[in-house]
Coordinates of C-alpha atoms and ligand atoms in Angstrom, one line a residue:
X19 CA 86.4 52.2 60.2
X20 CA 88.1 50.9 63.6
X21 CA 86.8 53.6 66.1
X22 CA 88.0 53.4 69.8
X23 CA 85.4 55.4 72.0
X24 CA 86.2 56.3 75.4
X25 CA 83.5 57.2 78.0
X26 CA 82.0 57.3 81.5
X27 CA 80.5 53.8 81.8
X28 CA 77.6 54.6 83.9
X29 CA 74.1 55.6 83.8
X30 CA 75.0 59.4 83.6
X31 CA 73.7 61.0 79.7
X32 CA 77.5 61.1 78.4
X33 CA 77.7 57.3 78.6
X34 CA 74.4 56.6 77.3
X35 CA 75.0 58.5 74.3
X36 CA 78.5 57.0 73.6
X37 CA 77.2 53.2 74.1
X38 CA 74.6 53.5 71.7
X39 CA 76.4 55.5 69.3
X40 CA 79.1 52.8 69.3
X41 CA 76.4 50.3 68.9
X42 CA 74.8 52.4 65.8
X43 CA 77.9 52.5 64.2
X44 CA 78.5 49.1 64.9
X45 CA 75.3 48.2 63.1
X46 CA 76.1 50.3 60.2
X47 CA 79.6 48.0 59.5
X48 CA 82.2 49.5 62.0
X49 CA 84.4 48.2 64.3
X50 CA 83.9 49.5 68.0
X51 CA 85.8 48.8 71.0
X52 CA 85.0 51.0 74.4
X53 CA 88.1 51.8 75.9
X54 CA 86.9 53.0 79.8
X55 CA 86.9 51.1 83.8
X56 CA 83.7 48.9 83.5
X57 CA 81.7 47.4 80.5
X58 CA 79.3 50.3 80.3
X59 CA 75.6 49.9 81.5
X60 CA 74.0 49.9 77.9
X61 CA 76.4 47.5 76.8
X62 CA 75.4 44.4 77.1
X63 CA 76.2 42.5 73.7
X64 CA 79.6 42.0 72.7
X65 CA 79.8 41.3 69.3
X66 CA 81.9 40.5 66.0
X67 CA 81.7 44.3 65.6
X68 CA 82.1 45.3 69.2
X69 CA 84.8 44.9 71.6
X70 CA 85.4 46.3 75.3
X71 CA 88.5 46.8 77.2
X72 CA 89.0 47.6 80.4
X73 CA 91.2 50.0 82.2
X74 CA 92.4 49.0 85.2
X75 CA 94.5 51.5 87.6
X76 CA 96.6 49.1 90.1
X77 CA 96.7 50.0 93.9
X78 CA 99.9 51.9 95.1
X79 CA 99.9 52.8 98.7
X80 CA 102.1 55.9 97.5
X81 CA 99.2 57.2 95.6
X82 CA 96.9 59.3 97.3
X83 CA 94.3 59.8 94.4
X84 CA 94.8 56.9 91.7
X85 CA 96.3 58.1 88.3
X86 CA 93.5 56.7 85.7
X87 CA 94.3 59.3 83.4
X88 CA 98.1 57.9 83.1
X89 CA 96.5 54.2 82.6
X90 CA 94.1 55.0 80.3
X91 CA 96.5 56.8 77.8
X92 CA 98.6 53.9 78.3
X93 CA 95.9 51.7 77.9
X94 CA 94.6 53.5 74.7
X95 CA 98.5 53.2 73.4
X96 CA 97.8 49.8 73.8
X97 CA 94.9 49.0 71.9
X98 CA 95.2 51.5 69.2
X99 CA 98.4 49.6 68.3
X100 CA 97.1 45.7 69.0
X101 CA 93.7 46.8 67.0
X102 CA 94.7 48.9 64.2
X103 CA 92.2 51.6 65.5
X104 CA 92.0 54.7 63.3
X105 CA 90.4 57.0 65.2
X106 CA 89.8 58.0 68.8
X107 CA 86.4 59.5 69.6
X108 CA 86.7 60.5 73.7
X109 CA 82.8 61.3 75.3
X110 CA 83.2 64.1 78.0
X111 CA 86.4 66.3 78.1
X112 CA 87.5 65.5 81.8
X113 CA 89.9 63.2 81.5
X114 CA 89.2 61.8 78.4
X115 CA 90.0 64.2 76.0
X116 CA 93.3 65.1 78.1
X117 CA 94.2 61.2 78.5
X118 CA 93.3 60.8 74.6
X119 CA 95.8 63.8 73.7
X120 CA 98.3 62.5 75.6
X121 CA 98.1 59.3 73.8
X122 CA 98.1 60.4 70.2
X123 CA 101.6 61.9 71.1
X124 CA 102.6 58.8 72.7
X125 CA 101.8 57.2 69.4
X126 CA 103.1 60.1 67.4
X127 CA 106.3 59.2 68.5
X128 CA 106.2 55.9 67.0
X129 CA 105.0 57.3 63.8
X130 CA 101.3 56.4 64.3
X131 CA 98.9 59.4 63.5
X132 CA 95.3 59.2 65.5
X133 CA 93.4 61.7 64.9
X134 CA 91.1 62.5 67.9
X135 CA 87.5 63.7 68.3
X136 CA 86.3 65.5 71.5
X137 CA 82.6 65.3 71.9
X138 CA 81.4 67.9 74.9
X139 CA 78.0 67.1 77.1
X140 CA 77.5 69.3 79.1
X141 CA 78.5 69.4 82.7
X142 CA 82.1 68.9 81.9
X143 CA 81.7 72.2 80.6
X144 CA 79.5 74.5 82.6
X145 CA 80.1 73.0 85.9
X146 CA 83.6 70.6 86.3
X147 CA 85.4 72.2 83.7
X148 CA 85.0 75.9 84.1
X149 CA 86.3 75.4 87.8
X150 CA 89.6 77.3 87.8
X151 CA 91.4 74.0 88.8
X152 CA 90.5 72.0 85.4
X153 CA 90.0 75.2 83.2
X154 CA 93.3 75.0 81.6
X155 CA 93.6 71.7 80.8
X156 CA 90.0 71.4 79.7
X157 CA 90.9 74.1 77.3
X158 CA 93.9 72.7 76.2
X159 CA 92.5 69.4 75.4
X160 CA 89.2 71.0 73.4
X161 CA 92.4 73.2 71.6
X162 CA 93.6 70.0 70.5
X163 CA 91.4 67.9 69.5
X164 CA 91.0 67.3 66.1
X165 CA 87.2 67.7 65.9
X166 CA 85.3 68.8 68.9
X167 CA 81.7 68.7 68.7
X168 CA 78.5 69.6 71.5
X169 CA 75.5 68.0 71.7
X170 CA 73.5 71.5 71.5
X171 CA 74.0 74.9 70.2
X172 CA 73.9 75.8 73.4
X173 CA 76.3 74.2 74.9
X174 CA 78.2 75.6 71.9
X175 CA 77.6 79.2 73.1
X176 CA 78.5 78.1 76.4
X177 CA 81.9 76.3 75.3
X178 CA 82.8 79.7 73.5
X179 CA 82.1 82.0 76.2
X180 CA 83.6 80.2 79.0
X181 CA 87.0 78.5 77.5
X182 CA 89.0 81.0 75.0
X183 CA 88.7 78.1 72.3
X184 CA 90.5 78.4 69.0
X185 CA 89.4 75.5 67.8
X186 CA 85.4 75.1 65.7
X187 CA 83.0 73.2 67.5
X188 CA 80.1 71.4 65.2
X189 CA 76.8 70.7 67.0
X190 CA 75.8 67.2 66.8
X191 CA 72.7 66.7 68.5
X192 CA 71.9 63.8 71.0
X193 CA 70.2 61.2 69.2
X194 CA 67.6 57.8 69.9
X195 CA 66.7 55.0 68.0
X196 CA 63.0 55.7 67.7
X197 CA 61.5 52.6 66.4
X198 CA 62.9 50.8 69.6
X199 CA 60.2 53.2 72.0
X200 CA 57.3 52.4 69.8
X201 CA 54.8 53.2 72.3
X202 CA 52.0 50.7 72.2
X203 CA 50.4 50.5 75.0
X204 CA 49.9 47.2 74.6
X205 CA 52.3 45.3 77.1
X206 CA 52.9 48.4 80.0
X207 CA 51.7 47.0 82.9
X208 CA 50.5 50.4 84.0
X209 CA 48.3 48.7 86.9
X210 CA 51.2 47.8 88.7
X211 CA 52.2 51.4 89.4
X212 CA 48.3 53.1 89.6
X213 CA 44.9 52.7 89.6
X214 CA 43.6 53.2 86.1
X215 CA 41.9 56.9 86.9
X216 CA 45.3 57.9 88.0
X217 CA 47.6 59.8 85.7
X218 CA 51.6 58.6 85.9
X219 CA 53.7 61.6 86.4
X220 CA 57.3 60.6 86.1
X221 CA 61.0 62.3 86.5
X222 CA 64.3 59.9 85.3
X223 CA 68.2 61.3 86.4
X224 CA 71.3 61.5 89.1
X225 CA 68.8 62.8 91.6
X226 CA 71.3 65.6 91.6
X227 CA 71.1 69.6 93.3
X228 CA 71.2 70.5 89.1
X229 CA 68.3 68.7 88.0
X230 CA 66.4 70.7 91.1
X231 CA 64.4 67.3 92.0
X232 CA 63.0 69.0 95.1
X233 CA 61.1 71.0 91.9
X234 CA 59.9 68.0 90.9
X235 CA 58.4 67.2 94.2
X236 CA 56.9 70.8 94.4
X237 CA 55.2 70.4 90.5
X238 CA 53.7 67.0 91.8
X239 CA 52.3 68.1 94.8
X240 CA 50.3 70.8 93.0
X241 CA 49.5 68.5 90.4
X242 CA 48.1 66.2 92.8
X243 CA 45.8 68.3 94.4
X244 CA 44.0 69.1 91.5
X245 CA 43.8 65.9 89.9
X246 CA 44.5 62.0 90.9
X247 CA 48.1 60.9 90.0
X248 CA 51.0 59.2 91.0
X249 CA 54.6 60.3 90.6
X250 CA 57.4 57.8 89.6
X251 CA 61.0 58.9 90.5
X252 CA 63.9 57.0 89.1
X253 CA 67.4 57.0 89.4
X254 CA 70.0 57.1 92.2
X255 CA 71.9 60.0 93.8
X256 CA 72.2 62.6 96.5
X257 CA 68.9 64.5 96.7
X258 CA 66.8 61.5 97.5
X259 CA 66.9 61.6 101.4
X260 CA 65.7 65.0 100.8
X261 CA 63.1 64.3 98.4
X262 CA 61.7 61.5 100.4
X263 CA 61.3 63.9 103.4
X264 CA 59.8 66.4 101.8
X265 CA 57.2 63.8 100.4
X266 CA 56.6 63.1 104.2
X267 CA 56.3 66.6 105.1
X268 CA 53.7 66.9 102.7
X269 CA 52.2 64.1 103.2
X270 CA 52.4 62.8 99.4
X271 CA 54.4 59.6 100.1
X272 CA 51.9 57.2 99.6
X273 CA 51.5 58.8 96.0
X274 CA 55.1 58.8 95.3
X275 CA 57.3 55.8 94.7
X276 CA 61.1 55.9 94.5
X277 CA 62.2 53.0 92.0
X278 CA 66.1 54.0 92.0
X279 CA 68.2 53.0 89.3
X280 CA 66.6 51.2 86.5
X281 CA 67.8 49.4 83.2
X282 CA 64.5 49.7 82.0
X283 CA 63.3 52.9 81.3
X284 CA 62.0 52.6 78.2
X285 CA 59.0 49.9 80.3
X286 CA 58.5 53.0 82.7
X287 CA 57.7 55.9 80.2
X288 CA 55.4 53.4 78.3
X289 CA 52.8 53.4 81.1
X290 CA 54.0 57.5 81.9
X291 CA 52.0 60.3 80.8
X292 CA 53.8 63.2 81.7
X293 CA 57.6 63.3 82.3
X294 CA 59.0 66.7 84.7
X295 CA 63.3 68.2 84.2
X296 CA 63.3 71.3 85.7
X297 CA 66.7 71.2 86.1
X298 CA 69.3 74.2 86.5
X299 CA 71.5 73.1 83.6
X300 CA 70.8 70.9 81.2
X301 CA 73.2 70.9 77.9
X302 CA 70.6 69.0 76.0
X303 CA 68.0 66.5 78.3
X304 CA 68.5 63.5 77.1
X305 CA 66.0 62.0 79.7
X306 CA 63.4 64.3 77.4
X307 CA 64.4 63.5 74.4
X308 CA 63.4 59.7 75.9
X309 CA 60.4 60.7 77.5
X310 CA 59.6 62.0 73.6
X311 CA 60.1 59.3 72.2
X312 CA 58.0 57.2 73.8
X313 CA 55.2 59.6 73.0
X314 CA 55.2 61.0 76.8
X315 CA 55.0 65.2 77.2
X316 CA 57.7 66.9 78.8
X317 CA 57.0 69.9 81.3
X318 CA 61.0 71.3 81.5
X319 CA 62.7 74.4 82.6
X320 CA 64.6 76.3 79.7
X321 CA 68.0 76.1 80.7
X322 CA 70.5 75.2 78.2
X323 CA 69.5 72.8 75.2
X324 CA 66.1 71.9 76.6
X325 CA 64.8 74.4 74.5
X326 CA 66.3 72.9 71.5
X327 CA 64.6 69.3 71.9
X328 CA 61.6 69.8 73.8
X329 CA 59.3 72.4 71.9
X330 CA 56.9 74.6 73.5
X331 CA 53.4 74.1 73.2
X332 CA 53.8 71.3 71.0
X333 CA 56.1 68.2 72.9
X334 CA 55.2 70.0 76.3
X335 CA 56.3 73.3 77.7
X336 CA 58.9 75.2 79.1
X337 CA 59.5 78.0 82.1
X338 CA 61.7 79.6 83.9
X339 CA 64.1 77.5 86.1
X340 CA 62.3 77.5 89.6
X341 CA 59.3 78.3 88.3
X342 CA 57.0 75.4 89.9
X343 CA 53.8 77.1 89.9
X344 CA 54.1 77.6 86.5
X345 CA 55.3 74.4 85.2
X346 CA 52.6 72.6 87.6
X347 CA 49.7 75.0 85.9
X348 CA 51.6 73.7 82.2
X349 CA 51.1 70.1 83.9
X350 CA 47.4 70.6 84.9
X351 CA 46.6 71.7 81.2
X352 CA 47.7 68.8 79.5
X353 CA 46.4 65.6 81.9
X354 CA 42.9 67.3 83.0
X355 CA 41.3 66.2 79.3
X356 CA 41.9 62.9 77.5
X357 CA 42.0 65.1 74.3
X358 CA 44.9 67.3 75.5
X359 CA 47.0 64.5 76.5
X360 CA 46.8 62.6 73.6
X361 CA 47.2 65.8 70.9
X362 CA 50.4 66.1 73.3
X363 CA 51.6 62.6 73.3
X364 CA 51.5 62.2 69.6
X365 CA 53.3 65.8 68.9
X366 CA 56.2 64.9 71.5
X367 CA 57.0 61.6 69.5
X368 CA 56.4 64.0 66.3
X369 CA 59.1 66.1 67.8
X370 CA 61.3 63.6 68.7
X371 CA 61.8 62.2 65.2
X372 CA 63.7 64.7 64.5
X373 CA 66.7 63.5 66.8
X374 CA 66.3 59.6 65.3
X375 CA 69.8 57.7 65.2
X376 CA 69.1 57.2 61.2
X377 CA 69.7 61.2 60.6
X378 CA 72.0 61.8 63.3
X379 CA 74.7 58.9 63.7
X380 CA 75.3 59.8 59.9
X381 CA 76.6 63.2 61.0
X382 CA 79.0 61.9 63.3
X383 CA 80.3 59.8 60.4
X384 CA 80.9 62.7 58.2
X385 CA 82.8 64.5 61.5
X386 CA 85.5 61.0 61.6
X387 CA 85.9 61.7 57.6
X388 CA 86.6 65.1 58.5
X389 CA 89.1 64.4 61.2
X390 CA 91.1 61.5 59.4
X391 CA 91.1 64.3 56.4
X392 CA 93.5 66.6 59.1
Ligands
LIG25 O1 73.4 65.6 83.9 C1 73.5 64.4 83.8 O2 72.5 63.7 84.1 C2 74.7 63.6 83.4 C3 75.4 64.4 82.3 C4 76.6 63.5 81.8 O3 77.6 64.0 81.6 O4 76.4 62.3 81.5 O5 74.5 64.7 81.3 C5 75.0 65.6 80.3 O6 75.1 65.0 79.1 C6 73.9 64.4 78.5 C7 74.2 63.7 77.2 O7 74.8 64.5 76.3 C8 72.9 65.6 78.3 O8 71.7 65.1 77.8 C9 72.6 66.3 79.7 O9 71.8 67.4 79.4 C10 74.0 66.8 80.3 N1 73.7 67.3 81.6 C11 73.9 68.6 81.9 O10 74.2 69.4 81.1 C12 73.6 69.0 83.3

């Protein structure tokens, strides 16, 4: 099948989860091109099967805010025609799914039917979409999509109760090629980040106000009073000024180190032992579901889908949001015996198995059948 997926091409979840699903189905005979404004950051092979093409939104002095929605229904106009695609699959409702609708009339028009699939993640749902100013577009675009899906039941619930949605929405899980984070310790080099009595504590996103990554700070600190560790924060984004002072005002910097963004996650978690989300929101956590894989326990909070992938008591544990004492005591538990952490290492890649791209890229297969049947 010639499938044209549109999505955010940065480090964000949503664009993660579209690159290697594109490269997935690529792999299984398809042909992909990524329709969106950079080569995203996953994407590094092009390929027989894989094809990018960029969307570029010229300069016009008259324009205040720069109309990428108008070029990138244009653009996918474009390509659907040159390419022959058959079907559009948009990651993340705002714009995409709007831009994408917009196009399939275009197209309509010209007697070309593409039928379109909406997939919702999260935050363009229970934060930027629900805001009264994108709230009826959002839900005009999820009304009109051919198949929407969510990556949680969850967000599912959430889509229903915020949006009046007449459309079904199928929960396809986020997904990870578990063989690739075959954890064995073989080639970390752990002794580059600690000293090898010191547990590896370690927290991967947008360093955003939802993913509460003061919290993080706040579980470490008590952590590190009751047992020797090192916390390794990764990613880029607005919190980290305050982060880093409050590692200063508590005089933990010299046990925290702030490695920004990284293409290389995967090398982090192998040396990690624990990995902390206590985010406010969370449609699914795909940063857990990593963490999983690579046999490292998750202590999150149990907003949103978190409970659906990380599983109490057996891949880590989950409290309330804000709930730091708790979640530090959960923390304590699992790296003060050798014993507890590895029962918990090998029952978080246990439960992330589940979520492996062999049983779940199949389902989003059976979704296109469904859409090119409408
Ligand atoms: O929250 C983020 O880090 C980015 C955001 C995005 O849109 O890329 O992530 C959302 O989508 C991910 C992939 O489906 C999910 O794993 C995240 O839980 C979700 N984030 C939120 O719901 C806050």
């Amino acid at each position: 099948m010639k499938i044209g997926i549109v999505c955010y091409p940065t480090f964000g979840g949503s664009g993660v989860v579209a690159t290697e699903l594109g490269l997935a189905l690529a792999a299984r005979g398809h042909e992909i091109h990524f329709i969106t404004y950079k080569q995203p950051v996953r994407l590094e092979l092009l390929s027989r099967h894989i094809h990018f093409h960029e969307v570029s939104v010229p300069n016009y002095p008259l324009f205040h805010y720069q109309p990428y929605e108008l070029a990138l229904s244009s653009k996918l106009v474009d390509m659907v025609k040159l390419h022959k695609i058959e079907l559009l699959h948009v990651h993340y409702a705002i714009p995409h799914a709007y831009a994408g609708y917009m196009a399939k009339q275009m197209l309509a028009e010209e007697g070309i039917h593409i039928p379109m699939v909406t997939t919702l993640h999260g935050t363009d749902i229970t934060l930027v979409g629900s805001h009264p100013h994108y709230k009826p577009a959002v839900t005009f675009s999820i009304n009109k999509s051919d198949v929407v899906t969510s990556v949680s039941e969850s967000l599912r619930e959430d889509t229903l109760r915020l949006f009046n949605v007449d459309n079904g929405i199928a929960v396809v899980p986020n997904f990870i090629d578990v063989s690739k984070h075959e954890n064995t310790f073989t080639d970390c080099q752990r002794d580059l980040m600690a000293e090898p009595h010191e547990r590896i504590v370690t927290h991967v996103s947008n360093l955003r106000k939802v993913k509460r990554v003061t919290d993080v700070i706040e579980i470490f600190d008590r952590i590190q009073q009751k047992i020797p560790a090192k916390l390794l924060m990764v990613g880029e984004g607005p919190e980290k000024d305050t982060c880093e002072a409050l590692c200063v005002e508590k005089g933990i910097d010299g046990k925290v180190v702030f490695l920004g963004n990284s293409s290389e996650v995967d090398k982090i978690l192998c040396f990690s032992d624990l990995f902390l989300l206590p985010s406010e929101k969370e449609s699914f956590g795909l940063a857990a579901l990593e963490a999983m894989a690579s046999s490292v326990p998750v202590i999150s909070s149990n907003t949103g889908g978190l409970p659906e992938v990380n599983i109490h008591g057996q891949s880590g544990y989950l409290s309330d949001v804000g709930n730091v004492a708790e979640m530090a005591e959960n923390a304590i538990s699992i790296l003060e015996s050798d014993e507890e952490l590895r029962k918990f290492k090998e029952q978080a890649r246990e439960a992330a198995e589940k979520f492996d791209t062999e049983k779940i890229v199949p389902l989003y297969e059976a979704v296109y059948k469904k859409a090119l049947q409408k």
